[in-house]
PDB file of C-alpha atoms and ligand atoms in Angstrom:
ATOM      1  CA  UNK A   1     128.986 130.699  68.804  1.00 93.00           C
ATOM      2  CA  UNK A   2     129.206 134.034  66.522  1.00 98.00           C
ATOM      3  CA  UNK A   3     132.960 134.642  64.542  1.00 98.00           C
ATOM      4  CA  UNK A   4     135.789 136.046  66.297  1.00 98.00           C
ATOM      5  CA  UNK A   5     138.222 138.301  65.028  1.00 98.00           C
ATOM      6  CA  UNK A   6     141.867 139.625  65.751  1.00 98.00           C
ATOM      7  CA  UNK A   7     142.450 143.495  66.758  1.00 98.00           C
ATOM      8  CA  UNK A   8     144.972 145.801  67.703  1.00 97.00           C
ATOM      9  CA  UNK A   9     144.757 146.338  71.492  1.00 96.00           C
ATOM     10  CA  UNK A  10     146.242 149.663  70.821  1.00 93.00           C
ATOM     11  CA  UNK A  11     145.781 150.711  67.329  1.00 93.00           C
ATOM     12  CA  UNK A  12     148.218 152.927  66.308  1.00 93.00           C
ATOM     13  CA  UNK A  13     146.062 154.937  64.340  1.00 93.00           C
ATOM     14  CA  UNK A  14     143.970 155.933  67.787  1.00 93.00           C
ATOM     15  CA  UNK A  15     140.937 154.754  66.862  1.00 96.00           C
ATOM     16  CA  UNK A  16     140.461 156.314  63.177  1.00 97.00           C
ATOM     17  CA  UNK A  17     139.324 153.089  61.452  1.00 97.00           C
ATOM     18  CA  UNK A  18     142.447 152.616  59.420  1.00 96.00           C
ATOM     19  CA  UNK A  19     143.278 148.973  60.652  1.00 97.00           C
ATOM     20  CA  UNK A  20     142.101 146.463  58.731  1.00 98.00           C
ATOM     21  CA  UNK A  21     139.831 144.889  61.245  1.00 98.00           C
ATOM     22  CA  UNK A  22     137.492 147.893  60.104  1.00 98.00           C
ATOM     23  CA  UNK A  23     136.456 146.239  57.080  1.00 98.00           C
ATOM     24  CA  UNK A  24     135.742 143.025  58.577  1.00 98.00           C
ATOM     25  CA  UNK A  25     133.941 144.312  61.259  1.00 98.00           C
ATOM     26  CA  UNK A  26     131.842 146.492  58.774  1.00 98.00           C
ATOM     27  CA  UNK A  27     131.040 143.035  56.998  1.00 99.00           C
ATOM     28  CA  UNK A  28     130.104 141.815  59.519  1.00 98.00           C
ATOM     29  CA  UNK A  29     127.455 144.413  60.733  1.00 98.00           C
ATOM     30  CA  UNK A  30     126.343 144.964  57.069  1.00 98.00           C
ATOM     31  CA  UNK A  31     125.267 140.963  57.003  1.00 98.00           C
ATOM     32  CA  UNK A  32     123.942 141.091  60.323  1.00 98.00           C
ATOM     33  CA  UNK A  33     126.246 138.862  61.783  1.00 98.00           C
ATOM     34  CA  UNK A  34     127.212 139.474  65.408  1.00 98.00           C
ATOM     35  CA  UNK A  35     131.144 138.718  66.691  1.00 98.00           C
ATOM     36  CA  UNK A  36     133.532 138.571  69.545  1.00 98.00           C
ATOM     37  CA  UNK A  37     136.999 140.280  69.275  1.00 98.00           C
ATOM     38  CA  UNK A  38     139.732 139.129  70.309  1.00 98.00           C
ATOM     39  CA  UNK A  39     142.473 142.068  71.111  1.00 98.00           C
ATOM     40  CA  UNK A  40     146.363 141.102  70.296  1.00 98.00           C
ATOM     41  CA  UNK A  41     149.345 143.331  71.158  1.00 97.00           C
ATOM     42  CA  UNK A  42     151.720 143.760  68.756  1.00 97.00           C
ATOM     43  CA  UNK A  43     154.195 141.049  70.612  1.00 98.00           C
ATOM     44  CA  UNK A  44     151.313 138.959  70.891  1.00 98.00           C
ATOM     45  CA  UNK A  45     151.005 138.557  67.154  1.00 98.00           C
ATOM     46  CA  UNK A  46     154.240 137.594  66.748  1.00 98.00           C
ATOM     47  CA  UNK A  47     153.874 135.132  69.181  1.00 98.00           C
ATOM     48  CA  UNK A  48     153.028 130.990  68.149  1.00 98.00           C
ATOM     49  CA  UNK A  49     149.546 130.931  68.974  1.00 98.00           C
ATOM     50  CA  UNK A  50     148.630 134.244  67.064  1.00 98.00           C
ATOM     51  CA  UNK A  51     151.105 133.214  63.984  1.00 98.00           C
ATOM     52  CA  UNK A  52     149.127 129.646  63.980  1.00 98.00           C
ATOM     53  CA  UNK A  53     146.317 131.239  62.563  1.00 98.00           C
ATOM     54  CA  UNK A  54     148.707 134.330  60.759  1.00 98.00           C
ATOM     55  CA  UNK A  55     151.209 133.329  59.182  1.00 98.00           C
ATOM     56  CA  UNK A  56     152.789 136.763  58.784  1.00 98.00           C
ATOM     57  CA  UNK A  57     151.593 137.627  62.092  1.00 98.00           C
ATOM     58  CA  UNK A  58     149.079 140.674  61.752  1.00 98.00           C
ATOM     59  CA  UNK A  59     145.354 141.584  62.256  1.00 98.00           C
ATOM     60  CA  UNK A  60     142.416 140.859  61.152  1.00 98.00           C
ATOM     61  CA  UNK A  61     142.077 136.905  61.426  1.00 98.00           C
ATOM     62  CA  UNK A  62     138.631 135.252  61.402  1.00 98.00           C
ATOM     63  CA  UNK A  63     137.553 132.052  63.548  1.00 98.00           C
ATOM     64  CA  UNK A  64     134.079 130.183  62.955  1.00 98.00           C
ATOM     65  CA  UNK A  65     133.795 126.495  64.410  1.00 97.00           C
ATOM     66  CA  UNK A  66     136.825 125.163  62.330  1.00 97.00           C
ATOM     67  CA  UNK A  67     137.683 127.196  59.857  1.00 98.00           C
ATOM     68  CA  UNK A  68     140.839 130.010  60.519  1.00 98.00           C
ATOM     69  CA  UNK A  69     140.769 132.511  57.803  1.00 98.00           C
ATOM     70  CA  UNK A  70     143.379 135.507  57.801  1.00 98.00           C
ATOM     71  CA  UNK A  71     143.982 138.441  54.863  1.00 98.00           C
ATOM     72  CA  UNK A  72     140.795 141.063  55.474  1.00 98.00           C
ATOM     73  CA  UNK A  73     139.726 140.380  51.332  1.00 98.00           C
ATOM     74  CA  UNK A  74     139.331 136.698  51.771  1.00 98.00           C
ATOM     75  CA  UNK A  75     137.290 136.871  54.933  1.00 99.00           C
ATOM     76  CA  UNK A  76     135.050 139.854  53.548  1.00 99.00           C
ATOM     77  CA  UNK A  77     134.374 137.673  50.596  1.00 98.00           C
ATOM     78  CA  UNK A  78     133.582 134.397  52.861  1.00 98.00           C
ATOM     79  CA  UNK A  79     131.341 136.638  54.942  1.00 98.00           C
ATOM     80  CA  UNK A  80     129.914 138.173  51.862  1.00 98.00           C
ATOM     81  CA  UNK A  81     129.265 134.435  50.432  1.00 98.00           C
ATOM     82  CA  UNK A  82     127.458 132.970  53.832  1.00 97.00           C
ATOM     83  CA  UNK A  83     124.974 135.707  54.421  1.00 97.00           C
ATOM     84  CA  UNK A  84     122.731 138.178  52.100  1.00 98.00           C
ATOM     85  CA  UNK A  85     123.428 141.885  51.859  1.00 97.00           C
ATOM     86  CA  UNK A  86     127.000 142.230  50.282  1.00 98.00           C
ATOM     87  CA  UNK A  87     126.904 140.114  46.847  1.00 98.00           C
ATOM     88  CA  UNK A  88     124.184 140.199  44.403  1.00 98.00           C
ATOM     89  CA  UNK A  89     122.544 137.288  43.531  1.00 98.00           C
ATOM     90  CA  UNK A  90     123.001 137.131  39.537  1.00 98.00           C
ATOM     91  CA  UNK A  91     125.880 135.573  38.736  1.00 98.00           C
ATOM     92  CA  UNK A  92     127.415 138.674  36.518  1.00 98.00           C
ATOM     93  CA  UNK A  93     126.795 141.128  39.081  1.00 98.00           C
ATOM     94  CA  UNK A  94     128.329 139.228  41.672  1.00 98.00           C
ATOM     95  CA  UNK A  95     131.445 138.804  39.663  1.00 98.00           C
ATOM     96  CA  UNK A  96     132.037 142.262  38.790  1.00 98.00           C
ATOM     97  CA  UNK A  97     131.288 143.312  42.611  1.00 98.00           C
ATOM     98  CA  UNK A  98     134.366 140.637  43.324  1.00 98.00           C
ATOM     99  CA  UNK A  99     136.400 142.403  40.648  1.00 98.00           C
ATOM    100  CA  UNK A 100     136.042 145.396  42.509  1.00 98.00           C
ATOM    101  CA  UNK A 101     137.535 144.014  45.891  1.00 98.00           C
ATOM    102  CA  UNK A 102     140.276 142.946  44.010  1.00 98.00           C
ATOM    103  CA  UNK A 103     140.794 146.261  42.472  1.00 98.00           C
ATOM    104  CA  UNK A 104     140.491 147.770  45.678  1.00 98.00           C
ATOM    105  CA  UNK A 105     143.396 145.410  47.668  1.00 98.00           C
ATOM    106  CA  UNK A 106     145.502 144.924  44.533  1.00 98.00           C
ATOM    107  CA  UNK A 107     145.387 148.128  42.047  1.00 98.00           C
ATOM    108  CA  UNK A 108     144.666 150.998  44.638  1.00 98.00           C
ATOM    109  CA  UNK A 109     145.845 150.083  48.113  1.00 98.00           C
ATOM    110  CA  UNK A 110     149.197 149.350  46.824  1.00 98.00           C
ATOM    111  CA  UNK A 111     150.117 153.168  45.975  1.00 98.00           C
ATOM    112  CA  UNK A 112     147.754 154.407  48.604  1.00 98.00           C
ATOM    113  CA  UNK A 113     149.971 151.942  51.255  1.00 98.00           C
ATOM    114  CA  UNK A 114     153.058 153.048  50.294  1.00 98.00           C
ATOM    115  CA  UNK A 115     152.189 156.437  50.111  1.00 98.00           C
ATOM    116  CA  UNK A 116     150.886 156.487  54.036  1.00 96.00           C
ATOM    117  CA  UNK A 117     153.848 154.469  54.832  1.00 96.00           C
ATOM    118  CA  UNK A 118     156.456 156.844  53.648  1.00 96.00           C
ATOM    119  CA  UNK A 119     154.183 159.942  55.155  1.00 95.00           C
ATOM    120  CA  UNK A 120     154.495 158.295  58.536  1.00 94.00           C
ATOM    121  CA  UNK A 121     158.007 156.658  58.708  1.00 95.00           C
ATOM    122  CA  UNK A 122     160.066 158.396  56.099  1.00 95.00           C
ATOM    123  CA  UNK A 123     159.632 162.082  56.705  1.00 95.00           C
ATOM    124  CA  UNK A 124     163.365 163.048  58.455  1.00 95.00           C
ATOM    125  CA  UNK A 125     165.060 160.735  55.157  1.00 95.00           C
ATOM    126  CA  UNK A 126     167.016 163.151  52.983  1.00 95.00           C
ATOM    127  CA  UNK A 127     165.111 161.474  50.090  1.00 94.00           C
ATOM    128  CA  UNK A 128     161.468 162.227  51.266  1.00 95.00           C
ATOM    129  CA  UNK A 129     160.656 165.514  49.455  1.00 95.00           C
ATOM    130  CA  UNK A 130     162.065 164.237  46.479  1.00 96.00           C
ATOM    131  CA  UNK A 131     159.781 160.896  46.836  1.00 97.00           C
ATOM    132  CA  UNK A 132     156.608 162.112  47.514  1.00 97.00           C
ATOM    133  CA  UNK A 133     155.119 163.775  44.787  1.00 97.00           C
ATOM    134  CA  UNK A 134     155.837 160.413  42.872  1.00 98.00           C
ATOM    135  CA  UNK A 135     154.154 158.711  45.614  1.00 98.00           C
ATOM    136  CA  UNK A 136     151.371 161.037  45.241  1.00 98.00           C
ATOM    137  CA  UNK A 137     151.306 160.728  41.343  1.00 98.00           C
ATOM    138  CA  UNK A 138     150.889 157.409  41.528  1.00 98.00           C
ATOM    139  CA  UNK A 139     147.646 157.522  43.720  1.00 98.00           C
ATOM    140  CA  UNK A 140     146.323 160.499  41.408  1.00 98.00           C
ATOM    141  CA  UNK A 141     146.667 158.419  38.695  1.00 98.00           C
ATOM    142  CA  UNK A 142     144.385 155.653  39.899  1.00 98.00           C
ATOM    143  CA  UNK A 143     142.040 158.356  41.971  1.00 98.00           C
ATOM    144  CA  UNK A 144     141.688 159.938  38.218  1.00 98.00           C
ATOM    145  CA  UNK A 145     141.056 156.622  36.375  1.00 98.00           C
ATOM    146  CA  UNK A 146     138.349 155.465  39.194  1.00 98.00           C
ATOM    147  CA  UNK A 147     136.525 158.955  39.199  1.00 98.00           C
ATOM    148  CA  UNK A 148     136.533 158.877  35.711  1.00 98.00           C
ATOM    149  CA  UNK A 149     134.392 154.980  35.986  1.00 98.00           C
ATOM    150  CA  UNK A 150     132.450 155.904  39.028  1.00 98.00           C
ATOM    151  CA  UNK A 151     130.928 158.977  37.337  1.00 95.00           C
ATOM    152  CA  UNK A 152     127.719 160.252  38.746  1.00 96.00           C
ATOM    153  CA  UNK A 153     126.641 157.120  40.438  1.00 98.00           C
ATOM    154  CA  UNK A 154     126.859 156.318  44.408  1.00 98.00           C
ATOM    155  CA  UNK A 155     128.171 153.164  43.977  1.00 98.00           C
ATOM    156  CA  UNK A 156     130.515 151.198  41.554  1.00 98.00           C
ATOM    157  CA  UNK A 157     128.153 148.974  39.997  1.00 98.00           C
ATOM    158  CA  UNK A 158     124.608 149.701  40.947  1.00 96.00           C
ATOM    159  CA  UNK A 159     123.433 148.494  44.396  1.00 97.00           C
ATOM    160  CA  UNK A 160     126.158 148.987  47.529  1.00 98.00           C
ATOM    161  CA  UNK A 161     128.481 145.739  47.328  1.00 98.00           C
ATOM    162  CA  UNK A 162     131.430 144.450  49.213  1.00 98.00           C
ATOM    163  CA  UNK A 163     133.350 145.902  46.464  1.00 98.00           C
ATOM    164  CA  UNK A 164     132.237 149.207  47.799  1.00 98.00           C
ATOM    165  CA  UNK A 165     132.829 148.243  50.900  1.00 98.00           C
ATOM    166  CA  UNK A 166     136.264 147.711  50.640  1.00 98.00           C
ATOM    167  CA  UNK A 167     136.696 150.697  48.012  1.00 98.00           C
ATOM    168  CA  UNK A 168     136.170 153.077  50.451  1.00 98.00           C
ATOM    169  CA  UNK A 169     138.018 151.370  53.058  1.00 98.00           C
ATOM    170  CA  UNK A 170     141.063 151.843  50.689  1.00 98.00           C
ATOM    171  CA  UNK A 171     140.031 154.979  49.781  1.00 98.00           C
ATOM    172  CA  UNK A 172     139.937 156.452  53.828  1.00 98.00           C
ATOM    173  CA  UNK A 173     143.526 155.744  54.464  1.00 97.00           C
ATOM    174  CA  UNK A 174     144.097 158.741  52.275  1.00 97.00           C
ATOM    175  CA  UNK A 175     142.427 160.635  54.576  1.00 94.00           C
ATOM    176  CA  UNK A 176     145.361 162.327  56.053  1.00 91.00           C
ATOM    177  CA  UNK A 177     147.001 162.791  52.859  1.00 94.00           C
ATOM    178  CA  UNK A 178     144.717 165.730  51.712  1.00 96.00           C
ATOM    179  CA  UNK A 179     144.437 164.267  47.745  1.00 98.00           C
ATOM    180  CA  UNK A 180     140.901 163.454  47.954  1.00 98.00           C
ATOM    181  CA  UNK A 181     140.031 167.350  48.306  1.00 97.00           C
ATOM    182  CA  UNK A 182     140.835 167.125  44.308  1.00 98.00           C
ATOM    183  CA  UNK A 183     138.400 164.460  43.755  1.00 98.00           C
ATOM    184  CA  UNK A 184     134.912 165.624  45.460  1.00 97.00           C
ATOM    185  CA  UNK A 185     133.012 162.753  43.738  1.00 97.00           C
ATOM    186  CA  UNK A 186     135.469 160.299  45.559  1.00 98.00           C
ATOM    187  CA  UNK A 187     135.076 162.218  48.476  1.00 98.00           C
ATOM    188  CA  UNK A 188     131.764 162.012  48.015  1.00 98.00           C
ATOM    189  CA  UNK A 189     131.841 158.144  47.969  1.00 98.00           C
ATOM    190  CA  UNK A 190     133.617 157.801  50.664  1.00 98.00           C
ATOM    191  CA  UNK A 191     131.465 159.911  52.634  1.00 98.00           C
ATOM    192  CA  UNK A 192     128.481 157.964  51.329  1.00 98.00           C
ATOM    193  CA  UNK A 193     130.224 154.413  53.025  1.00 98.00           C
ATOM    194  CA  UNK A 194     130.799 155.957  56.275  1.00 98.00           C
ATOM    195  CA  UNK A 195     127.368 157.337  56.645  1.00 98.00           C
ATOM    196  CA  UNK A 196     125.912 153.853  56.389  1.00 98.00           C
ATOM    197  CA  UNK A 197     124.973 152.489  59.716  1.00 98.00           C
ATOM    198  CA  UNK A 198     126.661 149.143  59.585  1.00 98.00           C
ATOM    199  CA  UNK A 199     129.891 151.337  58.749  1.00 98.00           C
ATOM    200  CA  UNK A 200     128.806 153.858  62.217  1.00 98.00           C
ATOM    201  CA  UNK A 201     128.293 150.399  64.413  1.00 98.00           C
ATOM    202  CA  UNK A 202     131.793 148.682  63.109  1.00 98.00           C
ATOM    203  CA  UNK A 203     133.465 152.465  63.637  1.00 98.00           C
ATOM    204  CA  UNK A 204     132.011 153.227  66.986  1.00 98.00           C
ATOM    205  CA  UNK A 205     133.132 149.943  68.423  1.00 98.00           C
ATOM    206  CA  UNK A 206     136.815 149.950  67.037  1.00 97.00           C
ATOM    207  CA  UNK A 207     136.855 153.228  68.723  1.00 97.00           C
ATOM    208  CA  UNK A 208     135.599 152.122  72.093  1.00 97.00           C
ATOM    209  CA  UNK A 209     138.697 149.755  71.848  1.00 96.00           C
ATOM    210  CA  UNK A 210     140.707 153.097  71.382  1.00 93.00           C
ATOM    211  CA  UNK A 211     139.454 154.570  74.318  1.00 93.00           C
ATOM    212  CA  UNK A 212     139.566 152.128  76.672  1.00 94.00           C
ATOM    213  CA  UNK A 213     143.056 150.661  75.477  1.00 85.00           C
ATOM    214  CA  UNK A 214     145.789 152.405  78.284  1.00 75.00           C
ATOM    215  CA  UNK A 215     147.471 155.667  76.885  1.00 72.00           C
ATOM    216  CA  UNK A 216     150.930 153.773  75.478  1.00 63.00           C
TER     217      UNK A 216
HETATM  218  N1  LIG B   1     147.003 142.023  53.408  1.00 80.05           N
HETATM  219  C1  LIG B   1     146.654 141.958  54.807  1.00 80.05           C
HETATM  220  C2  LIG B   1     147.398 143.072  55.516  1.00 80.05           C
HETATM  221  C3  LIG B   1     147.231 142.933  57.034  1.00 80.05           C
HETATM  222  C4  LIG B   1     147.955 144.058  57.751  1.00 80.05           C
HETATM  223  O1  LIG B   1     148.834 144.742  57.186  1.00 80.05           O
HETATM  224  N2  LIG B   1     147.580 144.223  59.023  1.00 80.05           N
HETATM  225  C5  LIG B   1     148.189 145.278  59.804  1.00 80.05           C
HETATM  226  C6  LIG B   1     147.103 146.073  60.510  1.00 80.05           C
HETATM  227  S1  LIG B   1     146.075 146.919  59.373  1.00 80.05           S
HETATM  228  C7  LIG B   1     149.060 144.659  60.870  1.00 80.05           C
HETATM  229  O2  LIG B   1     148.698 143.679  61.480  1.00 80.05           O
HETATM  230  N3  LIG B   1     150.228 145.270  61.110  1.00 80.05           N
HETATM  231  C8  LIG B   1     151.128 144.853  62.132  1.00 80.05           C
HETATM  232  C9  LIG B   1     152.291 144.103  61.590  1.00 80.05           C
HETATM  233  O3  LIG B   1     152.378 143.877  60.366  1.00 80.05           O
HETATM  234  O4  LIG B   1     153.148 143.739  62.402  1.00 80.05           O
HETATM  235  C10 LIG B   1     145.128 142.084  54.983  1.00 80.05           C
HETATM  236  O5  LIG B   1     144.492 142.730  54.146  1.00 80.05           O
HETATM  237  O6  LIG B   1     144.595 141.529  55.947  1.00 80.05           O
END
């Protein structure tokens, strides 16, 4: 029996690849690992079964034989660690490529989160105009400090890793915010993840979810 997942049944981003379940499904097709998906509504995840194997009842979750994984990091590193293709083998390497999920989920998603949030739910507040160009500081300031490291290379350290991997899924939910068009390299990057064809296979089927989900 291959993995199943957890994913919106009507993602509110229609079907750009900004949910979560993006990265693990692009995981998943970069290992070669094939998967069912299981689609939960939004009261469905709040519901006993779904919060059973979420505890803060969102999306992604993972499901192989016995084991219940949820947070997308922690199952793109147990998917990384069962099959070839997203960790190197020497022990340094793989380390640092770990490092750089972490820096993706805990040092850039943060601002980039809370900037997206306040874009989409805080424009009519009397406070907004005044609070975004802090919230877009913020973001420049780590968009700055990883062009600076990434320098002329494709990826962060060497070969494509799942640090990449979840780099650039960080990295596209800026997409709508314009401040990559100030960092081409970035850009760049970015554009180099998506044009991998484990990233087109995990994109075109979130999609079809999109646009076969009723118009809500
Ligand atoms: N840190 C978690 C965040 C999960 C998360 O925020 N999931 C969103 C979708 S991308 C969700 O389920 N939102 C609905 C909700 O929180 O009710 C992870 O990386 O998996």
């Amino acid at each position: 029996m291959p993995p199943t997942i957890t994913a919106f049944a009507n993602s509110p981003d229609r079907g750009k690849g900004q949910a979560r379940d993006m990265r693990v499904r692009w995981a998943l097709e970069e290992v070669g690992q094939t998967y069912d998906v299981r689609l939960v509504s939004f009261a469905a995840m709040k519901e006993p079964a779904h919060l059973a194997l979420h505890p803060f009842g969102q999306i992604p979750t993972y499901e192989d034989g016995d084991l219940a994984l949820f947070e997308s990091g922690a199952i793109v590193l147990h998917i990384a660690e069962r099959r070839a293709g997203l960790l190197p083998t020497e022990p340094n390497a793989r380390a640092r490529a770990i490092t750089w999920m972490f820096a993706a989920l805990s040092t850039l998603e943060p601002p980039i989160v809370e900037l997206g949030m306040a874009m989409l739910f805080e424009r009519d507040k009397g406070w907004y105009a005044e609070r975004l160009p802090m919230l877009q500081d913020r973001v420049r300031v780590r968009l700055g400090e990883l062009s600076r490291r990434l320098g002329d290379a494709d990826w962060l350290d060497r070969a494509f890793s799942a640090g990449d991997l979840m780099m650039v899924t960080v990295l596209r939910r800026l997409n709508a915010s314009g401040l990559l068009d100030a960092y081409p390299d970035i850009a760049a990057y970015v554009a180099r993840g998506e044009a991998r064809p484990a990233f087109r296979r995990a994109f075109d089927a979130q999609l079809a979810v999109f646009k076969a989900a009723p118009a809500s």
